[in-house]
Short mmCIF file of C-alpha atoms and ligand atoms in Angstrom, two decimals:
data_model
loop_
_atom_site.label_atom_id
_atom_site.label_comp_id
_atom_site.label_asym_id
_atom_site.label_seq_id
_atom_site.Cartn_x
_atom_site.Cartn_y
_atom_site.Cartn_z
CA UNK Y 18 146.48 136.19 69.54
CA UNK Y 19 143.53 135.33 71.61
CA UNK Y 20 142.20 137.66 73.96
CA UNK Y 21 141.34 136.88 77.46
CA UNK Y 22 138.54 139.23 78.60
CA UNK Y 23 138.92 138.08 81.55
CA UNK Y 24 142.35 138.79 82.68
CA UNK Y 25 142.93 140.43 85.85
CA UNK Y 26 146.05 142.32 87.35
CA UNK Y 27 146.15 141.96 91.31
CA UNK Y 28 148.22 144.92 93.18
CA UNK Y 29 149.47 144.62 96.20
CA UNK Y 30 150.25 148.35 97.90
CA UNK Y 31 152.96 150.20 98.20
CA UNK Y 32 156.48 149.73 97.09
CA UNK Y 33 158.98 151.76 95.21
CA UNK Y 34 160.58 151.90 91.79
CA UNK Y 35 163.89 151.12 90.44
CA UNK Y 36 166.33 150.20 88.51
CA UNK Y 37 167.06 150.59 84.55
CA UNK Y 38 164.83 149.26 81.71
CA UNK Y 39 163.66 149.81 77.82
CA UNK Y 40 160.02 150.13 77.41
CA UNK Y 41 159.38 148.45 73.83
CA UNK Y 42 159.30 150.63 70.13
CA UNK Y 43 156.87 153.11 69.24
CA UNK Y 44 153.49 152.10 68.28
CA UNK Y 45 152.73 155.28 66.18
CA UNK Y 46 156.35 154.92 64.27
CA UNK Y 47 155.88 151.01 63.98
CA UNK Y 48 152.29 150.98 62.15
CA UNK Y 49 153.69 153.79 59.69
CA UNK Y 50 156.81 152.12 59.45
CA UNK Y 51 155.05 148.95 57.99
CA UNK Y 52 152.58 150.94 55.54
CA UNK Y 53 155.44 153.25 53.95
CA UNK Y 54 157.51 149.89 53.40
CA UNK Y 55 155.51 148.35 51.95
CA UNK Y 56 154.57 150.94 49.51
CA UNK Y 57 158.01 151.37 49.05
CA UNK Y 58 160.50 150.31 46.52
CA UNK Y 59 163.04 148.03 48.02
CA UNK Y 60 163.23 146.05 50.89
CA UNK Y 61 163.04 148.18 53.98
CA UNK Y 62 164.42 146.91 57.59
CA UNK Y 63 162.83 148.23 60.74
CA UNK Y 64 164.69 147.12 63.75
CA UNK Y 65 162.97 148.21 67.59
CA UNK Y 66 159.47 147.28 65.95
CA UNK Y 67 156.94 147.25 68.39
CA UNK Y 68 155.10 143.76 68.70
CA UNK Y 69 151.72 144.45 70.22
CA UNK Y 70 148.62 143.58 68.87
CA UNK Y 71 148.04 147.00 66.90
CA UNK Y 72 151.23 146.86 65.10
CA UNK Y 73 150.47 143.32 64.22
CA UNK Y 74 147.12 144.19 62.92
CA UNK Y 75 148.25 146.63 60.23
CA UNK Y 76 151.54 144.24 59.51
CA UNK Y 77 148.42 141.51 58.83
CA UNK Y 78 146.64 143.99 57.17
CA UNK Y 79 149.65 144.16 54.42
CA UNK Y 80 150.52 141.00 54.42
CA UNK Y 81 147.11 140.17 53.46
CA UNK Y 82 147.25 142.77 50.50
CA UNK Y 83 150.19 140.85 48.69
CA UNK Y 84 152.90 142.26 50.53
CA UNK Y 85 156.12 140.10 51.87
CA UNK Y 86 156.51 140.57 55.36
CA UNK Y 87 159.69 138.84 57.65
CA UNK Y 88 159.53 139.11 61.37
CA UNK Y 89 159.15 140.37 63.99
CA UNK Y 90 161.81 138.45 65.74
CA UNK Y 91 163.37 139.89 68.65
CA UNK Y 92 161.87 143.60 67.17
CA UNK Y 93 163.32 143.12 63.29
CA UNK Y 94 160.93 143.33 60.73
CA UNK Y 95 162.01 143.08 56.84
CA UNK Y 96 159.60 144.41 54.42
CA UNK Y 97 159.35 143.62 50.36
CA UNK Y 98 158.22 146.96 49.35
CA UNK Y 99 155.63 146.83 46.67
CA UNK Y 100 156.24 150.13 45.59
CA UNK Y 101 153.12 153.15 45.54
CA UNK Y 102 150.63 150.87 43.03
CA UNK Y 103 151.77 147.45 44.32
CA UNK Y 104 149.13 146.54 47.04
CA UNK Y 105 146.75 143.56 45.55
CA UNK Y 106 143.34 143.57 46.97
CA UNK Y 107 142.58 141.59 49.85
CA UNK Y 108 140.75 137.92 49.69
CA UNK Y 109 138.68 139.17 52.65
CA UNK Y 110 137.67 142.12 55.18
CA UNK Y 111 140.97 143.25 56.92
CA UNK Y 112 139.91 142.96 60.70
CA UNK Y 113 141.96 144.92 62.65
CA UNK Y 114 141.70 144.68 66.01
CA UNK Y 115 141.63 147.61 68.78
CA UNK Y 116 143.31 149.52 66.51
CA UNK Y 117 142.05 153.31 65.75
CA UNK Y 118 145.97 154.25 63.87
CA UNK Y 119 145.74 151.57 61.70
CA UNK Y 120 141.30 151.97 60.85
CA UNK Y 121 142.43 155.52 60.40
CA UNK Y 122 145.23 155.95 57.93
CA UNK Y 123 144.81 152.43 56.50
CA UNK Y 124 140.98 154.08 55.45
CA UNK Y 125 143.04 157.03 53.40
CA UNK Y 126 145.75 155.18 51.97
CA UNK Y 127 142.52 152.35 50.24
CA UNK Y 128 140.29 155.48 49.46
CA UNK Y 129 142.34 155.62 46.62
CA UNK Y 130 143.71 152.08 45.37
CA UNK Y 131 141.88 150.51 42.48
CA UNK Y 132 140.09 147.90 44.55
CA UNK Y 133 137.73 147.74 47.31
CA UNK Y 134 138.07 146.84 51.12
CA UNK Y 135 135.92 146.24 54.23
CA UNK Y 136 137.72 147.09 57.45
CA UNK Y 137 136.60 145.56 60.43
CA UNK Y 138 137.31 145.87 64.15
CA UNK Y 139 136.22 144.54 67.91
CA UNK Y 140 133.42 146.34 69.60
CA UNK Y 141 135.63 149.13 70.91
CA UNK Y 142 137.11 149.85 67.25
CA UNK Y 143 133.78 149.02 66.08
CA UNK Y 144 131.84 152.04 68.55
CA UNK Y 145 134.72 154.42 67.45
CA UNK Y 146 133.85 157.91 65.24
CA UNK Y 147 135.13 157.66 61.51
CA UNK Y 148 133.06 160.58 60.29
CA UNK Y 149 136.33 163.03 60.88
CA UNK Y 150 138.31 160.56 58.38
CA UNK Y 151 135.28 159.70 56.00
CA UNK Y 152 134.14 163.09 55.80
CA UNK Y 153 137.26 164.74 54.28
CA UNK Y 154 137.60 162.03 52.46
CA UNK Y 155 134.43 161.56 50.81
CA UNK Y 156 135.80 165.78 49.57
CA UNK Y 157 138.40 164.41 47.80
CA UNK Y 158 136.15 161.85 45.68
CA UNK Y 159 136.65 158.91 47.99
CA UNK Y 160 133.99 156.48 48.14
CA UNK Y 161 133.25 155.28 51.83
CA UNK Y 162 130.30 153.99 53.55
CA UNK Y 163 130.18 153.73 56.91
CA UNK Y 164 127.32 151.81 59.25
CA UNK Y 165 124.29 155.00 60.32
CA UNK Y 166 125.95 156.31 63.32
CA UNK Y 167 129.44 156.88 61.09
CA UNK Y 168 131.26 154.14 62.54
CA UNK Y 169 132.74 151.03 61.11
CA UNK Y 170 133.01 148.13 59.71
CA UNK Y 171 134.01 150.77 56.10
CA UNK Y 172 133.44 149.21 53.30
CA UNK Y 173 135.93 151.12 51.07
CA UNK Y 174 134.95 151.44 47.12
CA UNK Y 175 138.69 152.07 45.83
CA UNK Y 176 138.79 155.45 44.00
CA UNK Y 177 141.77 155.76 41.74
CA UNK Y 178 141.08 159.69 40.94
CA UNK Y 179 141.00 161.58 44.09
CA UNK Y 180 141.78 165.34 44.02
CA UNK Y 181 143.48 166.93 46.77
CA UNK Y 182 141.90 169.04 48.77
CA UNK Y 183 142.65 172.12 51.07
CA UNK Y 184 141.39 170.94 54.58
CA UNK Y 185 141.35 172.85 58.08
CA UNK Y 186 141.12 170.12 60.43
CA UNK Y 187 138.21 170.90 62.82
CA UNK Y 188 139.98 168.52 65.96
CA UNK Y 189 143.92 168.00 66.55
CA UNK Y 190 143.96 164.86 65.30
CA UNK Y 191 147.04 163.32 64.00
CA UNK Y 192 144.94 159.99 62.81
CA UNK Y 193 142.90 162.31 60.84
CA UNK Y 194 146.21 164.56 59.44
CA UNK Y 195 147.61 161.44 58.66
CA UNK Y 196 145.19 159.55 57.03
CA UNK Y 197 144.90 162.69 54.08
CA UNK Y 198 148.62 162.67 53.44
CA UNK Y 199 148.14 158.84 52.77
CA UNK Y 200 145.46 159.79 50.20
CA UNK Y 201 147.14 163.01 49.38
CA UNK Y 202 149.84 160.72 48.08
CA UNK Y 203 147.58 159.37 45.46
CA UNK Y 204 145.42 162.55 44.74
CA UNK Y 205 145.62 164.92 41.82
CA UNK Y 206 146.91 168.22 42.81
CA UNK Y 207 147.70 169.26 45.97
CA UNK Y 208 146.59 168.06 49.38
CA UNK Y 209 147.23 170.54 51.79
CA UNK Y 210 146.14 169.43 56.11
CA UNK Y 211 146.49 172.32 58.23
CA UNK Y 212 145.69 171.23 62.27
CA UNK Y 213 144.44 173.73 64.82
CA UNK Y 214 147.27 172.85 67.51
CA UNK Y 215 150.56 170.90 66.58
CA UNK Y 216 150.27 166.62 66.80
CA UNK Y 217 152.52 163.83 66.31
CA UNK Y 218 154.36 164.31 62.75
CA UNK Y 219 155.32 160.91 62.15
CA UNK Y 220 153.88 160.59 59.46
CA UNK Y 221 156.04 163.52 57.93
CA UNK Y 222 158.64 162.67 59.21
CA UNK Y 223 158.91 159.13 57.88
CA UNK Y 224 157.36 160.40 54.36
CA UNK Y 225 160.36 162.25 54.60
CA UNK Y 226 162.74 159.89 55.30
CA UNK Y 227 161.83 157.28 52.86
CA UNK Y 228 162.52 160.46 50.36
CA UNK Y 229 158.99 161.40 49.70
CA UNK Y 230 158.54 165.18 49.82
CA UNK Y 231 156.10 166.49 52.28
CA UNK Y 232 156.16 170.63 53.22
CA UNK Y 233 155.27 172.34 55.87
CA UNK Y 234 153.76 176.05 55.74
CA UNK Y 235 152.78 176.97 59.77
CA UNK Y 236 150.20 174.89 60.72
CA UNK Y 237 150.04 173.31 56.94
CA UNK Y 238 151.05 170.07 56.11
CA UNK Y 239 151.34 169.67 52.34
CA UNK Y 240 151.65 166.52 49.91
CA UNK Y 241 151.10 165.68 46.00
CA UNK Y 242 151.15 162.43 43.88
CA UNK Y 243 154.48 162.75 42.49
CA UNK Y 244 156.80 161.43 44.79
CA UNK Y 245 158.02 158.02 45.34
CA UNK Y 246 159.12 156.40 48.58
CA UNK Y 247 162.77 154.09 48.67
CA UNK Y 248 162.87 151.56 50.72
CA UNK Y 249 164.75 152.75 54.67
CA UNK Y 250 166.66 151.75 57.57
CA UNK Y 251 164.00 152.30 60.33
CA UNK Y 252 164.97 152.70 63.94
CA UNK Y 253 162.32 153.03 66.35
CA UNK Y 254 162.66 154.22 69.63
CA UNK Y 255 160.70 153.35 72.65
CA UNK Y 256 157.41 154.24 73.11
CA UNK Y 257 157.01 157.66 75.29
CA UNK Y 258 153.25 156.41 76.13
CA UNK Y 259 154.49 153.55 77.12
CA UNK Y 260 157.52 154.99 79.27
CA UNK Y 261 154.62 157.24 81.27
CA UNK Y 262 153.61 154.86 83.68
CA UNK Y 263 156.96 154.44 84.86
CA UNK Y 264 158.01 158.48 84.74
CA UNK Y 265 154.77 158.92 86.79
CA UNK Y 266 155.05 155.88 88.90
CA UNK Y 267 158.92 156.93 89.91
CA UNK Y 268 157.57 159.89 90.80
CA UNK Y 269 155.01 158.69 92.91
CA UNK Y 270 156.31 155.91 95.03
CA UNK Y 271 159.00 156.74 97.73
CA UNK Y 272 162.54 156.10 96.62
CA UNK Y 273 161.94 155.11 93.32
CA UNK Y 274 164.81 155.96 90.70
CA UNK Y 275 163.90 154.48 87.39
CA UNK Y 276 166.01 155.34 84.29
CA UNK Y 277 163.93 154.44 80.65
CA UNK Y 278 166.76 153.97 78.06
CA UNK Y 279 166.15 155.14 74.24
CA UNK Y 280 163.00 156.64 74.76
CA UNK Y 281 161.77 158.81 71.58
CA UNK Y 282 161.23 162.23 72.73
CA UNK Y 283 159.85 164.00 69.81
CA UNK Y 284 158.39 167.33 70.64
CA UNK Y 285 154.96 166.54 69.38
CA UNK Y 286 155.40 163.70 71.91
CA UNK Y 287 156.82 165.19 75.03
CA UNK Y 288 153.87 166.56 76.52
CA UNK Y 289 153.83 164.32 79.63
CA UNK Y 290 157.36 165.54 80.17
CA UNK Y 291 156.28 168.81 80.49
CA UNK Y 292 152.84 168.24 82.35
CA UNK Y 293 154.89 166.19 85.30
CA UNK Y 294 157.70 168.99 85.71
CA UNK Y 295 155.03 171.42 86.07
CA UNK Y 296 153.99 169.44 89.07
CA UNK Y 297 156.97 168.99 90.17
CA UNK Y 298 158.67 165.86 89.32
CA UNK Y 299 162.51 165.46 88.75
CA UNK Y 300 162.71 163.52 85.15
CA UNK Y 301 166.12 164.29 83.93
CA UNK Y 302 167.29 164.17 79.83
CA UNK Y 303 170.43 161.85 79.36
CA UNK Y 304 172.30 161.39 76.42
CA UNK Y 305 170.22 163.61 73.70
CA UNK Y 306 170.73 161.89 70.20
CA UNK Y 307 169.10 161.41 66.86
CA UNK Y 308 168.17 158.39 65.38
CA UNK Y 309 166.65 157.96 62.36
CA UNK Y 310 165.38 161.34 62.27
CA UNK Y 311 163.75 161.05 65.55
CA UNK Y 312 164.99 162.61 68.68
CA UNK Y 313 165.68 160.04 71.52
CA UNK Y 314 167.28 159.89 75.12
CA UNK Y 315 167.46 158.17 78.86
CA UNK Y 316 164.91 159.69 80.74
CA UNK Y 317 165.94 159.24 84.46
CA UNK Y 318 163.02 159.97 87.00
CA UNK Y 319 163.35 159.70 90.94
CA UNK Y 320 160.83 160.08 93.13
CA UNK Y 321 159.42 163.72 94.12
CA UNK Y 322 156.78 165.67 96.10
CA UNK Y 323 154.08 166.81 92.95
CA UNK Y 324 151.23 169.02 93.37
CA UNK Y 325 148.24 170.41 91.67
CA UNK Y 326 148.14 172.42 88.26
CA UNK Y 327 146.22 173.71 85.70
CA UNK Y 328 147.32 171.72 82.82
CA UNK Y 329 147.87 174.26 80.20
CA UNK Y 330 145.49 173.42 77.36
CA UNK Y 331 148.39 173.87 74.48
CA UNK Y 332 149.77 170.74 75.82
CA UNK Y 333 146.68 168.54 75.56
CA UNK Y 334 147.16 167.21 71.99
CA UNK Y 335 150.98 166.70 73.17
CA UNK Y 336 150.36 163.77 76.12
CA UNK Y 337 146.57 162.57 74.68
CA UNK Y 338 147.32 159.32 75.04
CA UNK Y 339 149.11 160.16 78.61
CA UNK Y 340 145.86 161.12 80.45
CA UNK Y 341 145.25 158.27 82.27
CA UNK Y 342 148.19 157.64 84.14
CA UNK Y 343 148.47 161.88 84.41
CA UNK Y 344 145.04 161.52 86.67
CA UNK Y 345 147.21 159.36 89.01
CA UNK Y 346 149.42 161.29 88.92
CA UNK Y 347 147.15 164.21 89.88
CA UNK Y 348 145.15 161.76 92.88
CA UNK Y 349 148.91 162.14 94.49
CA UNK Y 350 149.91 165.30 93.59
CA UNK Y 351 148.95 168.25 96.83
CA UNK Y 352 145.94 170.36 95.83
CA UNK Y 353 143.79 170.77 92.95
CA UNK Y 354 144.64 169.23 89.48
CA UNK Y 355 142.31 170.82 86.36
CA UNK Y 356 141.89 169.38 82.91
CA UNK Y 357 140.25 170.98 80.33
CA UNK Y 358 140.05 171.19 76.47
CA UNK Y 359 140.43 167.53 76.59
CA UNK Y 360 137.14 166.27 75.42
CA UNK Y 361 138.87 163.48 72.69
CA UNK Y 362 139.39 161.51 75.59
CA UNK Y 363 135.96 160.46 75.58
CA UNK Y 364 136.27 158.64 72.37
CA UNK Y 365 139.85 156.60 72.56
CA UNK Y 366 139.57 152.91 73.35
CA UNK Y 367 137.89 154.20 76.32
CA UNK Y 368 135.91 157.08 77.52
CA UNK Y 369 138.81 157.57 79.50
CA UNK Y 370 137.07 160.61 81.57
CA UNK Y 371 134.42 158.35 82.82
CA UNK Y 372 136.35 154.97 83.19
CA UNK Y 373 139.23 156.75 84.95
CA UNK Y 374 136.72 159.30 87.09
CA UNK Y 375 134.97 156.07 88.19
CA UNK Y 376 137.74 154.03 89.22
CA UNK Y 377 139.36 156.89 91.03
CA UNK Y 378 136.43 157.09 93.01
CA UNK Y 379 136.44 153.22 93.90
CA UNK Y 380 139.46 154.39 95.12
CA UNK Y 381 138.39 156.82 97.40
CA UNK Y 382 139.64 159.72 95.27
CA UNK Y 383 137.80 163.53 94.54
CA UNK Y 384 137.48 162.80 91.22
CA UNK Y 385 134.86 165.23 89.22
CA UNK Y 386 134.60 164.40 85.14
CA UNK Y 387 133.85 167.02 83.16
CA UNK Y 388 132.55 167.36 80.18
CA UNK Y 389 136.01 168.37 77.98
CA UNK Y 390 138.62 167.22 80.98
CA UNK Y 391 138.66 166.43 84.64
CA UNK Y 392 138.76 167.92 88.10
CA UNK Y 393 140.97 165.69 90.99
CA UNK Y 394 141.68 167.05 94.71
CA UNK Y 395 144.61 165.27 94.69
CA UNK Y 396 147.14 164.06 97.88
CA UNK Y 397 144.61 162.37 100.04
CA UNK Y 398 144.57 158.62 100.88
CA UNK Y 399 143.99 156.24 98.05
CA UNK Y 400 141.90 152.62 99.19
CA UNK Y 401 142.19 149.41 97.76
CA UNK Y 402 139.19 147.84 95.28
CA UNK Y 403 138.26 146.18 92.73
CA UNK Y 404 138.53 148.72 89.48
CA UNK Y 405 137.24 147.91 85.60
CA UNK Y 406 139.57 149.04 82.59
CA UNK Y 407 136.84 148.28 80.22
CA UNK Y 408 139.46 147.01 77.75
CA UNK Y 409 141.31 149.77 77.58
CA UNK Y 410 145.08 148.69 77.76
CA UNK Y 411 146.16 152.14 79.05
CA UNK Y 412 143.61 151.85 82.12
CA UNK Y 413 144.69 149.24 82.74
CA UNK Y 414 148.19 149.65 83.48
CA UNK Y 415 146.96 153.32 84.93
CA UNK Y 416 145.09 151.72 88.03
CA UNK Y 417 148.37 149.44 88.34
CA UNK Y 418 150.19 152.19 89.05
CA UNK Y 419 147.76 153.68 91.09
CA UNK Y 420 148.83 150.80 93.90
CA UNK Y 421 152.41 152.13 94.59
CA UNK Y 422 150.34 154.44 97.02
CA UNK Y 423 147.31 152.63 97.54
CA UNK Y 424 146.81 151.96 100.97
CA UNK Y 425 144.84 148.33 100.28
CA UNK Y 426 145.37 145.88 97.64
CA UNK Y 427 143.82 146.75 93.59
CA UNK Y 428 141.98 144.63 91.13
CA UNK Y 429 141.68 145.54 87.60
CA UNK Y 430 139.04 143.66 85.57
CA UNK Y 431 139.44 143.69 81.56
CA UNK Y 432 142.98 143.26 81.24
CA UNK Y 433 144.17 141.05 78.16
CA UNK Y 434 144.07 144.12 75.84
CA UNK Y 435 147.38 145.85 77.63
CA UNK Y 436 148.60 143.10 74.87
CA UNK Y 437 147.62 145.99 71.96
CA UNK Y 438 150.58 147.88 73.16
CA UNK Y 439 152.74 146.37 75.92
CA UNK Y 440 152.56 143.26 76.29
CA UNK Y 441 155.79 143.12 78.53
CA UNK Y 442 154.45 145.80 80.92
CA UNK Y 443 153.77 142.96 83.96
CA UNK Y 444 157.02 141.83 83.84
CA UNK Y 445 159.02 144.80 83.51
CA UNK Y 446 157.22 146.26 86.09
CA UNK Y 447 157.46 143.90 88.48
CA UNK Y 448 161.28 143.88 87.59
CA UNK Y 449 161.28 147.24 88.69
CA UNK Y 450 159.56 146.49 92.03
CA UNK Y 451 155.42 146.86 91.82
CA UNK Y 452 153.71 143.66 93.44
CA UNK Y 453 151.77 142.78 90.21
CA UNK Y 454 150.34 139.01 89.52
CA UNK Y 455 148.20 138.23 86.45
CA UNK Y 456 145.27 135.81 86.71
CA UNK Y 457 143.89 134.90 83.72
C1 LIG C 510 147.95 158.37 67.03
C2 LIG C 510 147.27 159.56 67.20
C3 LIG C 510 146.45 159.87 68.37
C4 LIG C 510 146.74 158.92 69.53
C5 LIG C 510 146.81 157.49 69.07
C6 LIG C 510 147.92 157.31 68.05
C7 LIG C 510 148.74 158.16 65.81
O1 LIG C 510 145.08 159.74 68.03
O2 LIG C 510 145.76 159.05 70.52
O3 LIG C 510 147.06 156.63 70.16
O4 LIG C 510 149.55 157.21 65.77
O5 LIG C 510 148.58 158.94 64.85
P1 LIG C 510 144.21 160.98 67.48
O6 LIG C 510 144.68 161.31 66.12
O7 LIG C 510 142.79 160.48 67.49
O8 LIG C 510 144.43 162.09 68.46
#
């Protein structure tokens, strides 16, 4: 897919939400879902597969290493699995996009295969920190070099003979917990991953389903090289992070009532959930099932009055990628909103406390950054203006939210790259009532 840096979303204000939609699959569950079925044995079908530039990068990124790949069409994807030792080195440097989830785990899982790999990225991927993968890593015999400032392109000198390791995770990272089970599965003796506050488990999850034995002790994570992983059905809900703009834009525009069908509400996952009813919104819990070893439901949120909190800091690593749209949420909420212990917001696909302090304030919003989190004196007027997402798809879509009670019209400059995860956020927004055009 191209990319159009200069894509621009024009809001006009006000306006309420409704109606009844499904936000499209999970992007955590649809990368892993491609890199266990491949290594797989057996053909593995993943239906609700999220097609969005990430997810395409790592299905790319396996395709190029030998593996047969059908789909997506209409969310299907049908995968040859390889099996564990299958993958067949690439022709040339796997370039993967915007993508951190796929540079991440994809950099454990080639640690150890008996070839080598460059992976590339654009200039956001490409300013990310890989240190917290390579580092751990580079303990269990893996052979990575990164460019000075520990960043990629990695050029990854395969390693056949890693040894496990015993690793205390210095951030909450589940990237970085990932990535070692991935090499873990390949290592000699044990790999045990312990985290310092719970993240997504995924990862685990799916290891797990695909019959590959992963334990948990506490906080510990543990894996060894003698499992093998059968091919799956894989369902995959829709996409909490992508279901947040809407639970916070119900919530914040005047007699809204928005209900998000099948979303995956996984407790490592929920944390927006949580953050929002402590401010007050009404999200309600429909229709609680399973599938596929995931918890899902209809989350049905109408509008309500919200006001300031302290977000508790246990919940950080449980809404991470639900900060941006949680600062609009806080610029309408009565009274002081504080953030803190959030600092890994400053290195996503965004500094997200800078880009989102300095719209807000284009805005006309009392928004203080901080160095770990964010300070916003929220329930005052919010202007129109012309706002920049700096290519980060989750700004982006932020700031369009922002309009539902904006009292003047919004640009947002930067806006192709809401394509790496939602590409069908204009138009099922706008079928749920915000004025949104795209000029590209
Ligand atoms: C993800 C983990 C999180 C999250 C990212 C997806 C994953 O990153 O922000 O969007 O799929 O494992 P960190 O591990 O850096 O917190």
């Amino acid at each position: 897919m191209t990319m159009t840096h200069g894509t621009l979303f024009k809001l006009q204000p006000g306006g309420s939400l409704q109606g009844e939609i499904r936000v499209p699959g999970d992007k955590s569950m649809s990368h892993r879902s491609i890199m266990l079925g491949s290594l797989a044995e057996g053909v593995t079908r993943v239906r609700g597969f999220l097609n969005a530039e990430d997810a395409i990068s790592t299905l790319e990124a396996f395709r190029a290493m030998g593996v047969q790949i059908e789909g997506p069409v209409n969310g299907e994807v049908t995968i040859h699995g390889v099996g564990k030792h299958g993958l067949k080195q690439p022709e040339k440097p796997l370039y993967l996009g915007n993508s951190g989830t796929s540079m991440r785990l994809l950099s454990g899982l080639l640690s150890a295969q008996p070839f080598d790999t460059v992976l590339t990225g654009d200039k956001s991927l490409e300013s990310r920190p890989m240190r917290r993968v390579t580092e751990p890593l580079a303990l269990m015999g893996a052979r990575i070099e990164t460019q000075p400032n520990g960043t990629a392109p990695l050029h990854i000198h395969g390693n056949p003979d890693l040894q496990g390791i015993d690793y205390l995770m210095p951030i909450a990272s589940a990237q970085v917990k990932s990535c070692l089970l991935l090499a873990g599965m390949f290592a000699g003796g044990v790999t045990r991953v312990t985290e310092p506050a719970p993240t997504r488990d995924h990862t685990e999850r799916m290891l797990n389903g695909f019959g590959y034995p992963v334990q948990r002790e506490g906080a510990t994570a543990i894996i060894d090289n003698s499992g093998k992983l059968t091919s799956a059905e894989i369902d995959v809900p829709s996409d909490i992070s992508s279901a947040a703009f809407f639970l916070v834009g119900a919530s914040i525009a005047p007699d809204s009532d928005v209900t998000l069908r099948h979303v995956g509400i996984n407790p490592t996952r929920t944390g927006v959930i949580d953050i929002l009813r402590l401010m007050g919104a009404n999200i309600e819990l429909l229709n609680q099932r399973e599938v596929g070893g995931e918890p899902v439901a209809d989350l049905r949120v109408r509008s309500a009055v919200l006001h300031g909190i302290e977000i508790p800091e246990d919940l950080v690593p449980l809404a991470i990628d639900e900060f941006p749209v949680l600062f609009v949420a806080a610029a309408c909420a009565g009274g002081r909103t504080v953030l803190t212990g959030a600092k890994e917001l400053r290195v996503k696909e965004s500094d997200r406390i800078q880009v989102m302090a300095d719209g807000l304030q284009i805005l006309g919003v009392d928004a203080q950054p901080t160095e770990d989190g964010m300070i916003i004196q929220g329930g005052g007027p919010i202007g129109g203006g012309e706002v920049d997402s700096h290519g980060d798809h989750r700004i982006a879509m932020s700031f369009s939210i922002a309009a539902l009670r904006a009292g003047g019209e919004i640009t947002i400059k930067d806006c192709a790259n809401v394509n790496t995860s939602f590409p069908e956020f204009a138009q099922l927004a706008r079928h749920l009532g915000l004025q949104l055009s795209v000029l590209k």
